[in-house]
Coordinates of N, CA, C and O in Angstrom, one line a residue:
X14 N -15.9 13.1 -13.6 CA -15.2 12.1 -12.8 C -13.9 11.8 -13.5 O -13.9 11.5 -14.7
X15 N -12.8 11.8 -12.8 CA -11.5 11.6 -13.4 C -11.3 10.1 -13.5 O -11.6 9.3 -12.6
X16 N -10.8 9.7 -14.7 CA -10.6 8.2 -15.0 C -9.1 7.9 -14.7 O -8.2 8.6 -15.1
X17 N -8.9 6.8 -13.9 CA -7.6 6.4 -13.5 C -7.1 5.4 -14.6 O -7.6 4.3 -14.8
X18 N -6.0 5.8 -15.3 CA -5.5 5.0 -16.4 C -4.4 4.0 -16.0 O -3.9 3.2 -16.8
X19 N -4.1 4.0 -14.7 CA -3.1 3.0 -14.2 C -3.6 1.6 -14.3 O -4.8 1.3 -14.0
X20 N -2.8 0.7 -14.8 CA -3.1 -0.7 -14.9 C -3.3 -1.3 -13.5 O -2.5 -1.0 -12.6
X21 N -4.3 -2.0 -13.3 CA -4.6 -2.6 -12.0 C -3.9 -4.0 -12.0 O -4.0 -4.8 -12.9
X22 N -3.1 -4.2 -10.9 CA -2.4 -5.4 -10.8 C -3.0 -6.3 -9.7 O -3.4 -5.8 -8.7
X23 N -3.1 -7.6 -10.0 CA -3.6 -8.5 -9.0 C -2.6 -8.9 -7.9 O -3.0 -9.5 -6.9
X24 N -1.4 -8.5 -8.1 CA -0.4 -8.9 -7.1 C 0.2 -7.7 -6.4 O 1.3 -7.9 -5.7
X25 N -0.4 -6.6 -6.5 CA 0.0 -5.4 -5.7 C 1.5 -5.0 -6.0 O 2.2 -4.8 -5.1
X26 N 1.9 -4.9 -7.2 CA 3.3 -4.6 -7.5 C 3.6 -3.1 -7.5 O 4.7 -2.7 -7.4
X27 N 2.6 -2.3 -7.4 CA 2.8 -0.8 -7.4 C 2.6 -0.3 -5.9 O 1.7 -0.8 -5.2
X28 N 3.4 0.7 -5.6 CA 3.3 1.3 -4.2 C 1.8 1.7 -3.9 O 1.4 1.3 -2.8
X29 N 1.1 2.3 -4.8 CA -0.2 2.8 -4.4 C -1.1 1.6 -4.2 O -2.0 1.7 -3.3
X30 N -0.9 0.5 -4.8 CA -1.8 -0.7 -4.6 C -1.5 -1.3 -3.3 O -2.4 -1.7 -2.6
X31 N -0.2 -1.4 -2.9 CA 0.1 -2.0 -1.6 C -0.4 -1.1 -0.5 O -0.9 -1.6 0.5
X32 N -0.3 0.2 -0.6 CA -0.8 1.1 0.4 C -2.3 1.0 0.5 O -2.9 1.0 1.6
X33 N -3.0 1.0 -0.7 CA -4.4 0.9 -0.7 C -4.9 -0.4 0.0 O -5.8 -0.5 0.8
X34 N -4.1 -1.5 -0.2 CA -4.4 -2.8 0.4 C -4.3 -2.6 2.0 O -5.2 -3.1 2.7
X35 N -3.2 -2.0 2.4 CA -3.0 -1.8 3.9 C -4.2 -1.0 4.5 O -4.7 -1.3 5.6
X36 N -4.6 0.1 3.8 CA -5.6 0.9 4.3 C -6.9 0.1 4.4 O -7.6 0.2 5.4
X37 N -7.3 -0.6 3.3 CA -8.5 -1.4 3.3 C -8.5 -2.5 4.4 O -9.5 -2.7 5.0
X38 N -7.3 -3.1 4.5 CA -7.2 -4.2 5.5 C -7.4 -3.6 6.9 O -7.9 -4.4 7.8
X39 N -7.0 -2.4 7.1 CA -7.2 -1.8 8.5 C -8.7 -1.5 8.8 O -9.0 -1.4 10.0
X40 N -9.5 -1.4 7.8 CA -10.9 -1.1 8.0 C -11.2 0.4 8.3 O -12.3 0.7 8.7
X41 N -10.2 1.2 8.1 CA -10.3 2.6 8.4 C -10.3 3.4 7.1 O -9.8 3.0 6.1
X42 N -10.8 4.6 7.2 CA -10.7 5.5 6.0 C -9.3 6.2 6.1 O -8.6 6.1 7.1
X43 N -8.9 6.7 5.0 CA -7.5 7.2 4.9 C -7.1 8.2 6.0 O -6.0 8.1 6.5
X44 N -7.9 9.1 6.3 CA -7.6 10.1 7.3 C -7.3 9.5 8.7 O -6.4 9.8 9.4
X45 N -8.2 8.6 9.1 CA -8.0 7.9 10.4 C -6.9 6.9 10.3 O -6.1 6.8 11.3
X46 N -6.6 6.3 9.2 CA -5.4 5.4 9.1 C -4.2 6.2 9.3 O -3.3 5.8 9.9
X47 N -4.1 7.4 8.7 CA -3.0 8.3 8.8 C -2.7 8.6 10.3 O -1.6 8.5 10.8
X48 N -3.8 9.0 11.0 CA -3.6 9.3 12.4 C -3.2 8.0 13.2 O -2.3 8.1 14.1
X49 N -3.7 6.9 12.8 CA -3.4 5.6 13.5 C -1.9 5.3 13.4 O -1.3 4.8 14.3
X50 N -1.3 5.6 12.2 CA 0.1 5.3 12.1 C 1.0 6.4 12.5 O 2.2 6.4 12.3
X51 N 0.4 7.5 13.1 CA 1.2 8.5 13.7 C 1.5 9.7 12.8 O 2.3 10.5 13.1
X52 N 0.7 9.9 11.7 CA 0.9 11.1 10.8 C -0.1 12.2 11.3 O -1.2 11.8 11.7
X53 N 0.3 13.4 11.2 CA -0.6 14.5 11.6 C -1.7 14.8 10.6 O -2.7 15.3 10.9
X54 N -1.4 14.4 9.3 CA -2.4 14.5 8.3 C -2.2 13.4 7.2 O -1.2 12.7 7.3
X55 N -3.2 13.3 6.3 CA -3.2 12.2 5.4 C -2.5 12.6 4.1 O -2.4 11.7 3.2
X56 N -2.0 13.8 3.9 CA -1.3 14.2 2.7 C -0.3 13.2 2.1 O -0.3 12.9 1.0
X57 N 0.7 12.7 3.0 CA 1.7 11.8 2.5 C 1.0 10.5 1.9 O 1.5 10.0 0.9
X58 N -0.1 10.1 2.5 CA -0.7 8.9 2.0 C -1.4 9.2 0.6 O -1.3 8.4 -0.3
X59 N -2.0 10.3 0.5 CA -2.7 10.7 -0.8 C -1.6 10.9 -1.9 O -1.9 10.5 -3.0
X60 N -0.4 11.4 -1.5 CA 0.6 11.5 -2.5 C 1.0 10.1 -3.1 O 1.3 10.0 -4.3
X61 N 1.1 9.1 -2.2 CA 1.4 7.8 -2.7 C 0.2 7.2 -3.5 O 0.4 6.7 -4.6
X62 N -1.0 7.4 -3.0 CA -2.2 6.8 -3.6 C -2.4 7.4 -5.0 O -2.9 6.7 -5.9
X63 N -2.0 8.6 -5.2 CA -2.1 9.3 -6.6 C -0.9 9.1 -7.4 O -0.9 9.6 -8.6
X64 N 0.1 8.4 -7.0 CA 1.3 8.2 -7.8 C 2.3 9.4 -7.8 O 3.2 9.4 -8.5
X65 N 2.0 10.4 -6.9 CA 2.9 11.6 -6.9 C 4.2 11.4 -6.1 O 5.2 12.1 -6.2
X66 N 4.2 10.3 -5.2 CA 5.3 10.0 -4.4 C 5.4 8.5 -4.2 O 4.4 7.8 -4.2
X67 N 6.6 8.0 -4.0 CA 6.7 6.6 -3.7 C 6.4 6.3 -2.2 O 6.3 7.2 -1.4
X68 N 6.1 5.1 -1.9 CA 5.9 4.6 -0.6 C 7.3 4.5 0.0 O 8.1 3.6 -0.3
X69 N 7.7 5.4 0.9 CA 9.0 5.5 1.5 C 9.2 4.4 2.5 O 8.2 3.9 3.1
X70 N 10.5 4.0 2.8 CA 10.7 3.0 3.8 C 10.2 3.5 5.2 O 9.7 2.7 6.0
X71 N 10.4 4.8 5.5 CA 9.9 5.3 6.7 C 8.4 5.2 6.9 O 7.9 4.8 7.9
X72 N 7.6 5.4 5.8 CA 6.2 5.3 5.9 C 5.8 3.8 6.0 O 4.9 3.4 6.8
X73 N 6.5 2.9 5.3 CA 6.3 1.5 5.3 C 6.5 1.0 6.8 O 5.7 0.2 7.3
X74 N 7.6 1.5 7.4 CA 7.9 1.1 8.8 C 6.8 1.5 9.7 O 6.4 0.8 10.7
X75 N 6.2 2.7 9.5 CA 5.1 3.2 10.4 C 3.9 2.3 10.3 O 3.3 2.0 11.3
X76 N 3.6 1.9 9.0 CA 2.5 1.0 8.8 C 2.7 -0.3 9.5 O 1.9 -0.9 10.2
X77 N 3.9 -0.9 9.2 CA 4.2 -2.2 9.8 C 4.2 -2.2 11.3 O 3.8 -3.1 12.0
X78 N 4.7 -1.1 11.9 CA 4.7 -1.0 13.4 C 3.3 -1.1 14.0 O 3.1 -1.7 15.0
X79 N 2.3 -0.5 13.3 CA 0.9 -0.6 13.7 C 0.2 -1.8 13.3 O -0.7 -2.3 13.9
X80 N 0.6 -2.4 12.1 CA 0.0 -3.5 11.6 C 1.1 -4.6 11.2 O 1.4 -4.8 10.1
X81 N 1.7 -5.2 12.3 CA 2.8 -6.1 12.0 C 2.4 -7.4 11.2 O 3.3 -8.0 10.7
X82 N 1.1 -7.6 11.0 CA 0.7 -8.7 10.2 C 0.9 -8.5 8.7 O 1.0 -9.4 7.9
X83 N 1.2 -7.2 8.3 CA 1.5 -6.8 7.0 C 3.0 -6.9 6.8 O 3.7 -6.2 7.5
X84 N 3.5 -7.8 6.0 CA 4.9 -8.0 5.9 C 5.6 -6.8 5.4 O 5.2 -6.2 4.4
X85 N 6.7 -6.4 6.1 CA 7.4 -5.1 5.8 C 8.1 -5.2 4.4 O 8.0 -4.2 3.6
X86 N 8.7 -6.3 4.1 CA 9.4 -6.4 2.8 C 8.4 -6.3 1.7 O 8.6 -5.7 0.7
X87 N 7.2 -7.0 1.8 CA 6.2 -6.9 0.8 C 5.7 -5.5 0.7 O 5.5 -5.0 -0.4
X88 N 5.5 -4.9 1.8 CA 5.0 -3.5 1.8 C 5.9 -2.6 1.0 O 5.5 -1.7 0.2
X89 N 7.2 -2.7 1.2 CA 8.2 -1.9 0.6 C 8.5 -2.2 -0.9 O 8.7 -1.4 -1.7
X90 N 8.4 -3.5 -1.2 CA 8.9 -4.0 -2.5 C 7.8 -4.7 -3.4 O 8.0 -4.8 -4.6
X91 N 6.8 -5.2 -2.7 CA 5.9 -6.1 -3.4 C 6.3 -7.5 -3.5 O 5.6 -8.3 -4.1
X92 N 7.5 -7.8 -2.9 CA 8.0 -9.2 -3.0 C 7.9 -9.8 -1.6 O 8.0 -9.1 -0.6
X93 N 7.7 -11.1 -1.6 CA 7.8 -11.9 -0.4 C 8.9 -12.9 -0.5 O 9.0 -13.7 -1.5
X94 N 9.9 -12.8 0.3 CA 11.1 -13.5 0.2 C 11.8 -13.1 -1.1 O 12.1 -11.9 -1.2
X95 N 12.2 -14.0 -1.9 CA 12.9 -13.6 -3.2 C 12.0 -13.7 -4.4 O 12.5 -13.5 -5.5
X96 N 10.7 -13.9 -4.2 CA 9.9 -14.0 -5.4 C 8.6 -13.2 -5.2 O 8.2 -12.9 -4.2
X97 N 8.1 -12.8 -6.4 CA 6.8 -12.0 -6.4 C 5.7 -13.0 -6.1 O 5.7 -14.2 -6.5
X98 N 4.7 -12.6 -5.3 CA 3.6 -13.5 -5.0 C 2.8 -13.8 -6.3 O 2.8 -13.0 -7.2
X99 N 2.2 -14.9 -6.4 CA 1.4 -15.2 -7.6 C 0.3 -14.3 -7.8 O -0.3 -13.8 -6.8
X100 N -0.1 -14.1 -9.0 CA -1.3 -13.3 -9.3 C -2.5 -14.0 -8.8 O -2.5 -15.3 -8.7
X101 N -3.6 -13.3 -8.6 CA -4.8 -13.9 -8.2 C -5.3 -15.0 -9.1 O -5.2 -14.9 -10.3
X102 N -5.6 -16.2 -8.6 CA -6.1 -17.3 -9.4 C -5.0 -18.2 -9.9 O -5.2 -19.2 -10.5
X103 N -3.7 -17.8 -9.6 CA -2.6 -18.7 -10.0 C -2.1 -19.4 -8.8 O -2.0 -19.0 -7.7
X104 N -1.7 -20.6 -9.1 CA -1.1 -21.5 -8.1 C 0.3 -21.2 -7.8 O 1.1 -20.8 -8.7
X105 N 0.8 -21.4 -6.6 CA 2.2 -21.2 -6.3 C 3.1 -22.4 -6.8 O 4.3 -22.3 -6.9
X106 N 2.5 -23.5 -7.2 CA 3.2 -24.7 -7.6 C 3.5 -24.6 -9.1 O 2.8 -24.1 -9.9

């Protein structure tokens, strides 16, 4: 079993974390999610999930078009407005 050495972030600052969040929130497995957002195969998603490619603006827009409840700016940058969202368990105040 391959061990993932990437640091896990509670605020989804990495592209692969935000994409993983979107896929999980959809309730679909990766292949079906790919088809749902209009991709012919899931390879572009796996490239982001494995850190081989960034989450492109075009891919983020496809996701947002199907799931408008996922903020496009957050999906592309990890930021909401001008600030990073608080880490889990931290107050915004």
